Coordinates of C-alpha atoms in Angstrom, one line a residue:
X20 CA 187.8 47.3 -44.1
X21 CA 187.0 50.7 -44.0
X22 CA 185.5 50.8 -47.8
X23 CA 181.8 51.0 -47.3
X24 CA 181.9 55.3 -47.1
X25 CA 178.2 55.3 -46.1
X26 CA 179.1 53.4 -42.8
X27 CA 181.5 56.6 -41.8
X28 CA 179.2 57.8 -39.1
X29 CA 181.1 61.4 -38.9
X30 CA 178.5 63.9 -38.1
X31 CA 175.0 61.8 -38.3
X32 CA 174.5 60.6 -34.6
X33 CA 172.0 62.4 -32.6
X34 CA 171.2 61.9 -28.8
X35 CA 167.4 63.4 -28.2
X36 CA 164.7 61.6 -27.4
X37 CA 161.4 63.0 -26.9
X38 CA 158.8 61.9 -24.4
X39 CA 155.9 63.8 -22.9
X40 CA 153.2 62.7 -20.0
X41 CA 149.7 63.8 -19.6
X42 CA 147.9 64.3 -15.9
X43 CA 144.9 63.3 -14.9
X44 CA 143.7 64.7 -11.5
X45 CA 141.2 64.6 -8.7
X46 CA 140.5 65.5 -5.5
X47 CA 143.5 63.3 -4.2
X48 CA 145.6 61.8 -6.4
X49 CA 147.8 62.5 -9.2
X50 CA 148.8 60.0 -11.6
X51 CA 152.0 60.5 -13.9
X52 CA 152.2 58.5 -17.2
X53 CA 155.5 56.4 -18.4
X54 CA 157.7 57.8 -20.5
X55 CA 157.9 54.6 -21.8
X56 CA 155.1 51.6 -20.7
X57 CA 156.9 48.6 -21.5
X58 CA 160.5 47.0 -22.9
X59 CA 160.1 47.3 -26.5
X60 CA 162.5 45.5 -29.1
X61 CA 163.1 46.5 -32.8
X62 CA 164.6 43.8 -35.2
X63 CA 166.1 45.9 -38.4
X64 CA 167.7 44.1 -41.1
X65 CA 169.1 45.1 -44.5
X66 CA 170.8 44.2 -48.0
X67 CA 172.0 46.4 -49.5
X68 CA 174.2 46.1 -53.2
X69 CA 176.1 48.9 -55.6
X70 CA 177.9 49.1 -58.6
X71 CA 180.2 51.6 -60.1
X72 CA 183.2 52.2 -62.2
X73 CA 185.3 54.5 -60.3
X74 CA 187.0 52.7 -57.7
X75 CA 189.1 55.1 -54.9
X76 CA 190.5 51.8 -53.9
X77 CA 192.1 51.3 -57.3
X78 CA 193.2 55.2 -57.8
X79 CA 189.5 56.4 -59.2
X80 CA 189.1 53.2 -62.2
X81 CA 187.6 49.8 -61.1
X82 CA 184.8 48.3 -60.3
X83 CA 182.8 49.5 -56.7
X84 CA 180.8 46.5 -56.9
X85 CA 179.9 45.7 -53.1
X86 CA 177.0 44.0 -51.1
X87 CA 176.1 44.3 -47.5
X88 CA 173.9 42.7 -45.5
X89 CA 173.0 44.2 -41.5
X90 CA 171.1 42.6 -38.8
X91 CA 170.6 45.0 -35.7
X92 CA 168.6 44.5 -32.2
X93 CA 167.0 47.6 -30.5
X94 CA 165.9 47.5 -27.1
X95 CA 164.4 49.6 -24.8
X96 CA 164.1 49.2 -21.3
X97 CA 161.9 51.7 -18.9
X98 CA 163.9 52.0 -15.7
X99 CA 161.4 54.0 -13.6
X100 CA 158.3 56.3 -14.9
X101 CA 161.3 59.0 -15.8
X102 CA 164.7 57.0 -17.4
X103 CA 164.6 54.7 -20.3
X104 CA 168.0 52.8 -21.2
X105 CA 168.5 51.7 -24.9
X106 CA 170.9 49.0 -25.8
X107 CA 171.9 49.3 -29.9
X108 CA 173.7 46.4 -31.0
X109 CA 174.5 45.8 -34.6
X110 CA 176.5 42.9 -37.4
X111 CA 177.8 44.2 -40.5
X112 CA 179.2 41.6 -42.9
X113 CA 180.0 42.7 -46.7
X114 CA 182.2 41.7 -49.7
X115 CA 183.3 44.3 -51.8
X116 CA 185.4 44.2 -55.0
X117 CA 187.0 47.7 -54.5
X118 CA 188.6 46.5 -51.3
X119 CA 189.7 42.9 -52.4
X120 CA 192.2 45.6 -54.6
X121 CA 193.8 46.6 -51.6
X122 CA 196.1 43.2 -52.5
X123 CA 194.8 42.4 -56.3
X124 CA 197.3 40.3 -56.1
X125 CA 196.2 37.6 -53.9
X126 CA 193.8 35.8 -56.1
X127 CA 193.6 33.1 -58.4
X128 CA 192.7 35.4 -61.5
X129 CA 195.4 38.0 -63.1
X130 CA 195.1 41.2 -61.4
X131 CA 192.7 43.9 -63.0
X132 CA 190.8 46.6 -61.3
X133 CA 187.5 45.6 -62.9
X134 CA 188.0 42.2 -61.4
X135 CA 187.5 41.5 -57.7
X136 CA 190.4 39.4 -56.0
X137 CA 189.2 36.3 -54.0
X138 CA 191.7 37.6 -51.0
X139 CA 191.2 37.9 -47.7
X140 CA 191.1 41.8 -48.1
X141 CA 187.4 41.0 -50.1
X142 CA 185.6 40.7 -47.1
X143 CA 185.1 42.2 -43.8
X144 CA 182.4 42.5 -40.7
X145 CA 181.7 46.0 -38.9
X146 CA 180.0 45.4 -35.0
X147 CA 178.8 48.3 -33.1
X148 CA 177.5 48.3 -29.5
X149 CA 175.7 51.7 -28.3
X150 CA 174.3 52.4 -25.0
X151 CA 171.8 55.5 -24.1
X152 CA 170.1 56.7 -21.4
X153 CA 167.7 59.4 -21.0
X154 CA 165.7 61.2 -17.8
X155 CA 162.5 63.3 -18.4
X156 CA 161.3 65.6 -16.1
X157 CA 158.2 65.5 -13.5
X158 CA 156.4 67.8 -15.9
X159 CA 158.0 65.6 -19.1
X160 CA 159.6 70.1 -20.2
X161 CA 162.8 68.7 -20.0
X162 CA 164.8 65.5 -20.9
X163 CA 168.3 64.6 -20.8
X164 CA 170.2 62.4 -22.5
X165 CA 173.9 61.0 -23.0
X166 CA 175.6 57.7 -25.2
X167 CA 177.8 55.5 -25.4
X168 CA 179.3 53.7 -28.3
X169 CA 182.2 51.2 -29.8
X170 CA 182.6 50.1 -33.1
X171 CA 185.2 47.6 -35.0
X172 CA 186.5 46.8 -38.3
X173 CA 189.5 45.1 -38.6
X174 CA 191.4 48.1 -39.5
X175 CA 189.1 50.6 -37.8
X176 CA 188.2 51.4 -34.2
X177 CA 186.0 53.9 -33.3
X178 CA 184.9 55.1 -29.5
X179 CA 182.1 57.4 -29.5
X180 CA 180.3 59.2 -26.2
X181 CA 178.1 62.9 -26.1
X182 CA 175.0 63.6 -24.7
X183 CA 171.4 66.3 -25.7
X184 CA 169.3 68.1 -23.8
X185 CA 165.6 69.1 -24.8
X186 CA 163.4 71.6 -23.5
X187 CA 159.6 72.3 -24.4
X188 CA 157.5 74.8 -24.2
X189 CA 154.8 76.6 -24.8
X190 CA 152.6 73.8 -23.7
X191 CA 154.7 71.5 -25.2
X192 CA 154.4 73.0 -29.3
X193 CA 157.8 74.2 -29.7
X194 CA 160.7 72.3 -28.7
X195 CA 164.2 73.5 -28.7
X196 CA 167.0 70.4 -28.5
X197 CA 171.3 70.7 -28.5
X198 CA 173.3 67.6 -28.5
X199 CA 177.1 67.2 -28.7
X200 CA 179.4 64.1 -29.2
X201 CA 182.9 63.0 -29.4
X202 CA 184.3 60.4 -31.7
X203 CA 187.6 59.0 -30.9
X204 CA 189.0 56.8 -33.9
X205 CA 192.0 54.9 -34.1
X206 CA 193.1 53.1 -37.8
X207 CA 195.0 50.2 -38.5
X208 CA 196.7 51.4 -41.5
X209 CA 196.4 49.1 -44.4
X210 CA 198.2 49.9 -48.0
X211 CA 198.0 48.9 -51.1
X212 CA 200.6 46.1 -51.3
X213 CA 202.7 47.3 -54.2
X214 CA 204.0 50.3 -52.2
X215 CA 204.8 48.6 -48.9
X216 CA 208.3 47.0 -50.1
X217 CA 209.2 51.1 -51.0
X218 CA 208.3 52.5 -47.0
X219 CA 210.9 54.6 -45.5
X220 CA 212.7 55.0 -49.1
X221 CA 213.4 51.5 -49.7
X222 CA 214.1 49.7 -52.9
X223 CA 211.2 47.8 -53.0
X224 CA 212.6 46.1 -56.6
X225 CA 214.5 44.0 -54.5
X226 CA 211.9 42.8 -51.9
X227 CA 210.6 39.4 -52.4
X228 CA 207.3 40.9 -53.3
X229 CA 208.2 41.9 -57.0
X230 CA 210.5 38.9 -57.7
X231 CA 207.7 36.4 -59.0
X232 CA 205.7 39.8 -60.8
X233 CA 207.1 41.1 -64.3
X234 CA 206.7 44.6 -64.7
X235 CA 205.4 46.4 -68.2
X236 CA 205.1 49.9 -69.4
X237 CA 207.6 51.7 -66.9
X238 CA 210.1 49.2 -65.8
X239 CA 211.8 51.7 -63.2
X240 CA 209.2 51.8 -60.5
X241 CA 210.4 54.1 -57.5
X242 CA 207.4 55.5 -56.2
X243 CA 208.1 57.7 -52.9
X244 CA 206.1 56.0 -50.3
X245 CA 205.8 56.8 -46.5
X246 CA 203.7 55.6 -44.1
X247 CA 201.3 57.8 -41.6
X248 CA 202.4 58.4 -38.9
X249 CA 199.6 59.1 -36.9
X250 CA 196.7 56.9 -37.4
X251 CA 194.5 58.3 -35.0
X252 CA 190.7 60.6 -36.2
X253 CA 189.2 62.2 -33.6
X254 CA 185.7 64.4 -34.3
X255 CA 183.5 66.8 -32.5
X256 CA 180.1 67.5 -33.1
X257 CA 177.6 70.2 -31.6
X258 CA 173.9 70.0 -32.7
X259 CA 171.1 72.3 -32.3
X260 CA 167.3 71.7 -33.2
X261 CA 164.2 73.7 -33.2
X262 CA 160.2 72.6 -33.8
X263 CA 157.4 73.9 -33.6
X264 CA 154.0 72.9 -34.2
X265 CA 152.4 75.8 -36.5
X266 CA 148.7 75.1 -36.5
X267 CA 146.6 71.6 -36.2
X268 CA 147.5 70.5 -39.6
X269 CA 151.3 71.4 -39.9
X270 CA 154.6 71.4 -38.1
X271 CA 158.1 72.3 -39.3
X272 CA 161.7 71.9 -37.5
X273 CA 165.0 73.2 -38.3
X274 CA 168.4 72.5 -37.3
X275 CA 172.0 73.5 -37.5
X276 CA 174.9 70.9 -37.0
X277 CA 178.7 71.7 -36.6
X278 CA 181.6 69.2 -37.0
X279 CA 185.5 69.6 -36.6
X280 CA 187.4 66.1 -37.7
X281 CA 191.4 66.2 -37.0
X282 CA 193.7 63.4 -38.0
X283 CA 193.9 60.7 -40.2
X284 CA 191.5 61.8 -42.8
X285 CA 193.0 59.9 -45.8
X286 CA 192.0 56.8 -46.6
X287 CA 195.6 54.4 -46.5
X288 CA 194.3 51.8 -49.1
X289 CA 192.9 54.3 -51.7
X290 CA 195.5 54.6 -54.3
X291 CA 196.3 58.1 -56.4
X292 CA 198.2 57.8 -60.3
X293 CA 199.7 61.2 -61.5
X294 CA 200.0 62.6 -65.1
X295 CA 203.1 63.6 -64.8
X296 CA 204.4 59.5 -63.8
X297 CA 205.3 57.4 -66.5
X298 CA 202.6 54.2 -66.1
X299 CA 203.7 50.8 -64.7
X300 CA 202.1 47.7 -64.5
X301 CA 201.8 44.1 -62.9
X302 CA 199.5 41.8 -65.3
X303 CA 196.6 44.2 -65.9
X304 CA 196.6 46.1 -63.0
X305 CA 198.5 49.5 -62.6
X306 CA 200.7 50.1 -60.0
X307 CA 200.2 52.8 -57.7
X308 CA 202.3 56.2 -57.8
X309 CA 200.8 57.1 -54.1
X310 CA 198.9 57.0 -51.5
X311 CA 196.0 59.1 -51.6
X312 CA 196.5 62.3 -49.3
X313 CA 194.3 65.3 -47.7
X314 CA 194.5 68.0 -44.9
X315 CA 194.3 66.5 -41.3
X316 CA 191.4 68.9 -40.3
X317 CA 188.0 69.3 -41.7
X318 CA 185.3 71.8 -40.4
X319 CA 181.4 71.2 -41.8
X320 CA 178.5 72.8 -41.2
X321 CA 174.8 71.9 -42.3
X322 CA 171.7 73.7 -42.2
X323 CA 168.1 72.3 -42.7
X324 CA 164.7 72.2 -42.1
X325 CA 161.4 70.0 -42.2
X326 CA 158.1 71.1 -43.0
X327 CA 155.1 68.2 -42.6
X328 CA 151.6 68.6 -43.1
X329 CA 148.6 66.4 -42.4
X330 CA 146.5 66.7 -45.4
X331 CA 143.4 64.3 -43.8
X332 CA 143.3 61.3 -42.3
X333 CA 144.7 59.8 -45.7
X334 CA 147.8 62.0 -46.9
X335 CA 150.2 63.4 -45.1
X336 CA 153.1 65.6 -46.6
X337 CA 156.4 65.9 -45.3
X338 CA 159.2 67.6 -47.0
X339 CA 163.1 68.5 -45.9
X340 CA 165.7 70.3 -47.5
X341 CA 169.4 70.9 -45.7
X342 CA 172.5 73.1 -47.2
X343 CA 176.0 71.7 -46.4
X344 CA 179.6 73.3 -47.1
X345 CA 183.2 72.3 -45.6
X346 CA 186.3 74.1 -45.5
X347 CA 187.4 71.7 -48.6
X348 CA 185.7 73.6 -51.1
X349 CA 182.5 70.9 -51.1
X350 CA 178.7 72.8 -51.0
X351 CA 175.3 70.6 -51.4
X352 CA 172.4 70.6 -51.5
X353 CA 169.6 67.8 -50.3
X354 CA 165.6 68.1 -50.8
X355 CA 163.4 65.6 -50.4
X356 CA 159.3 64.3 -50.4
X357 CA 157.4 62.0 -48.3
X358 CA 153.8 61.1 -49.1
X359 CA 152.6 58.7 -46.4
X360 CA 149.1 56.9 -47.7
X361 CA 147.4 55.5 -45.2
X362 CA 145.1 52.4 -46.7
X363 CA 143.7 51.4 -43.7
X364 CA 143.8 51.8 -39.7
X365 CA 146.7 49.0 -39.6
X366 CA 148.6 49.3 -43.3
X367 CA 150.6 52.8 -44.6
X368 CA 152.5 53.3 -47.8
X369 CA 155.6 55.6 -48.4
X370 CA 156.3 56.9 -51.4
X371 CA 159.3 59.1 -51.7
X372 CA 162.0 60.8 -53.4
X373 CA 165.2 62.7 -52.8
X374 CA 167.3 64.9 -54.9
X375 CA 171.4 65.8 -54.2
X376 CA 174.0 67.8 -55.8
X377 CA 177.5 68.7 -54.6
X378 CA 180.3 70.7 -56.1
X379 CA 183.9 68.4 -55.6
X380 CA 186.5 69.1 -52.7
X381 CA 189.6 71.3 -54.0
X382 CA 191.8 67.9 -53.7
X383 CA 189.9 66.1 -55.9
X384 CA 191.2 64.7 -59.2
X385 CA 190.1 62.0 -61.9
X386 CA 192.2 59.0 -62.7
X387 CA 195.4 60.6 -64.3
X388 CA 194.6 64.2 -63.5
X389 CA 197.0 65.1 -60.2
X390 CA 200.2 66.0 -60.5
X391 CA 202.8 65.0 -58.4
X392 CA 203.7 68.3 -57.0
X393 CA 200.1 68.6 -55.4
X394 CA 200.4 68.5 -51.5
X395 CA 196.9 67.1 -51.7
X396 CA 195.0 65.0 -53.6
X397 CA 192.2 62.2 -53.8
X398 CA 190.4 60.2 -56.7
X399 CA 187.5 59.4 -54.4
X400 CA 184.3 60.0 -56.3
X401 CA 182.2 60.5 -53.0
X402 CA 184.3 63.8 -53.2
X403 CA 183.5 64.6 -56.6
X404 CA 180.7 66.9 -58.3
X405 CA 178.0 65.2 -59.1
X406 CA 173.9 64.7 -58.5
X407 CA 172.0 61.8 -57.5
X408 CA 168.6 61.0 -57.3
X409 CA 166.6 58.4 -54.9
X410 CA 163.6 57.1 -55.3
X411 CA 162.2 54.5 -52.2
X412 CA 158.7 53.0 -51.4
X413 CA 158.1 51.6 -47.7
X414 CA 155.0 50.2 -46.4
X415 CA 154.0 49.9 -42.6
X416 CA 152.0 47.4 -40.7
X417 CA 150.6 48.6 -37.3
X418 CA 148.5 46.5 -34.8
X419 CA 148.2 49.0 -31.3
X420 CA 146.4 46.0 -30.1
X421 CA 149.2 43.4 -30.6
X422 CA 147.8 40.4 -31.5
X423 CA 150.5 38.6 -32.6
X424 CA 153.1 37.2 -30.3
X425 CA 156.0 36.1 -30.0
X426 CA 156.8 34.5 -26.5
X427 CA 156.1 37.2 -23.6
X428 CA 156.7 40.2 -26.5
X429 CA 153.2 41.2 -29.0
X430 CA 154.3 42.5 -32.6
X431 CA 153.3 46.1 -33.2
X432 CA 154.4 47.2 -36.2
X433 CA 156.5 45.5 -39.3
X434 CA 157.8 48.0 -42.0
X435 CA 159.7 46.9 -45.3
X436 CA 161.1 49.7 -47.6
X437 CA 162.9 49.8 -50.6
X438 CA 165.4 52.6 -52.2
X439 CA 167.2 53.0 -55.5
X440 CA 169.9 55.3 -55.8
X441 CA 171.4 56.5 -58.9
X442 CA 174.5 59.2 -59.4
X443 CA 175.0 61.0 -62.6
X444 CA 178.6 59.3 -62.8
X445 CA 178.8 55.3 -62.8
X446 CA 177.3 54.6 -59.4
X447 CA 174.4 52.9 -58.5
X448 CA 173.1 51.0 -55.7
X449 CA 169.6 49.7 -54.2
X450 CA 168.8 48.9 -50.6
X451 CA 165.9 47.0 -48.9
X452 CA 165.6 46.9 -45.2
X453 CA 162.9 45.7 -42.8
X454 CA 161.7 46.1 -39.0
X455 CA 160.2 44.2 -36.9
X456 CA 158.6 46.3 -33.0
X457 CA 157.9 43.9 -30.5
X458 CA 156.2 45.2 -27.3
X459 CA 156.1 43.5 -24.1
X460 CA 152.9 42.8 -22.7

């Protein structure tokens, strides 16, 4: 199930890497250093939980209450002194009370949007497999990259591929990068189960579905229901990047990113209830008047830049801020702070916060608020106006010398970090992730 909005990976892949080599000569010989030495694994794990009141599933009221938990293998593989091949594989399993309300109906408890079903429409697992490959040049100026990726929910499939190039100069100080990608998304469209006895016009009254249910408030429920008929998203992204180091202490970056989405950009399951319908009802859950519905393009553009300065051999400073608008009427704004503390030669902490405030898409409307003559409209709160603020802590363990071991593979570094997030509507969630680097030896 498509629920967890975070996971929508629209627009946030990018497919640099960066290596560099350094010579050493004699009268002789040359000799060329790896872009990468060994095969190095990364272990990432998260949980992650929220909360909320505003539910898209159930039409902008209801509980968002969800919990996620990731486990994802990294590894990297040096082919030759130049390529390195990356294999990304990642398990997504969560349970979320907004999406149980695809089918409130299906559980042993009366159906109410603040109270998850125990149907099969609860739960869900997300997989992704990515592939990448990158070449650096002799003189480690120039590197190349492309990617490959799949990814599956059981009403979502997404086929992803693009590839970067990045050039340095100026003995390596300023780097310019672009990167471009292709997502190719297919949907399995699920609705909420109230409508589908009404597709095509039918009387749903008299489908089996409603003969068991005893309808209150308005009796005569004819919602006008039709399905999508093309369930397909396809998005295009084009990156560009530009760093420089300014002097020994600081280094900023800046980048511009581009996306054009076309399809299926509603959500099937998420459920829209108009002022201008009289209100049914099916024990304590109200019965949707449609389906929620937006355009079937959507052009973004985002702007931002990093500045980070090494204070000493203690603090260093790193701050970003990035501008975002789409052609739904949605601008934002993101800033954030990073004070890395470095305690020791192997342990560093990471305090940090980040700050975010958007203006709501033109199609956006609270629970009641569209009216039925809109060609467009949404109660999902991710496309609201609102601000959020995040506060996280991290701490790193490094060991260069890898001491610890685990079979042929030496640990190398262990971070664990923590964020709480907090919106100035309903929502909140906390995540805490950790990683694990092994090295081979």
């Amino acid at each position: 199930m498509n629920s967890y909005k975070s996971r929508l990976l629209i627009a946030a892949l990018f497919l640099c890497s960066i290596g560099y080599a350094q010579q050493n000569q004699d009268a002789s010989t040359s000799y060329k250093k790896r872009v990468l030495e060994n095969t190095e694994i990364d272990i990432l794990s998260s949980y992650y939980a929220q909360d909320g009141d505003n539910a898209a599933v159930s039409g902008g009221l209801g509980s968002e209450e969800l919990t996620d938990v990731t486990g994802t293998i990294v590894v990297s593989v040096p082919l030759s002194d130049d390529d390195v091949l990356t294999i990304d594989a990642g398990v997504s399993a969560y349970t979320s009370a907004s999406s149980s309300n695809v089918d409130p109906f299906d559980g042993d408890e009366p159906a109410d949007p603040f109270v998850a079903s125990s149907g099969a429409s609860r739960s869900d697992v997300w997989t992704n497999l990515t592939g990448s490959y990158s070449h650096s040049s002799e003189d480690r100026n120039t590197i190349v990259s492309g990617k490959l990726s799949l990814s599956s929910e059981y009403d979502y499939f997404s086929f992803g591929f693009g590839g970067g190039l990045t050039k340095l100069f100026n003995e390596k100080n300023t780097e310019l990068r672009i990167n471009a990608n292709m997502f190719l998304d297919t949907w399995t469209a699920i609705y909420p189960t109230e409508l589908r006895p009404f597709a095509s016009g039918a009387n749903g009254l008299e489908n089996g579905f409603f003969s068991n249910k005893t309808i209150t408030g308005n009796s005569d429920y004819t919602p006008t229901f039709e399905k999508f008929t093309d369930e397909t998203r396809n998005s295009y992204s084009v990156g560009l990047g530009f760093s420089q180091i300014l002097s020994k202490n600081l280094q900023g970056s800046l980048a511009l990113d581009f996306v054009q989405q076309e399809g299926l950009l509603s959500t099937p399951f998420q459920r829209i209830y108009f002022a201008d319908v009289a209100d049914s009802f099916v024990q304590n859950f109200q019965l949707a008047d449609a389906i929620e519905q937006l355009p079937n393009t959507r052009f973004k553009v985002a702007a931002g830049g990093r500045l980070n300065w090494y204070v000493n051999e203690t603090f260093v400073l790193r701050t970003y801020y990035r501008y975002y608008f789409d052609d739904w009427g949605i601008n934002s704004h993101t800033a954030s702070v990073e004070l890395p503390i470095k305690l020791s030669n192997r342990f560093t902490v990471y305090p940090s916060y980040r700050y975010y405030m958007q203006s709501k898409a033109d199609y956006f409307y609270k629970f009641e608020e569209a009216l039925s003559t809109e060609n467009f409209y949404t109660s999902d709160y991710d496309l609201s106006k609102y601000s959020a603020n995040q506060f996280g802590m991290g701490v790193s363990y490094t060991d260069i010398f890898t001491k610890m071991h685990m079979w042929k593979f030496g640990l190398k570094s262990i971070d664990l970090k923590y964020y709480k997030y907090d919106r100035n509507t309903t929502f909140s969630s906390g995540i805490i992730t950790a990683g694990f680097k092994f090295v081979m030896d």
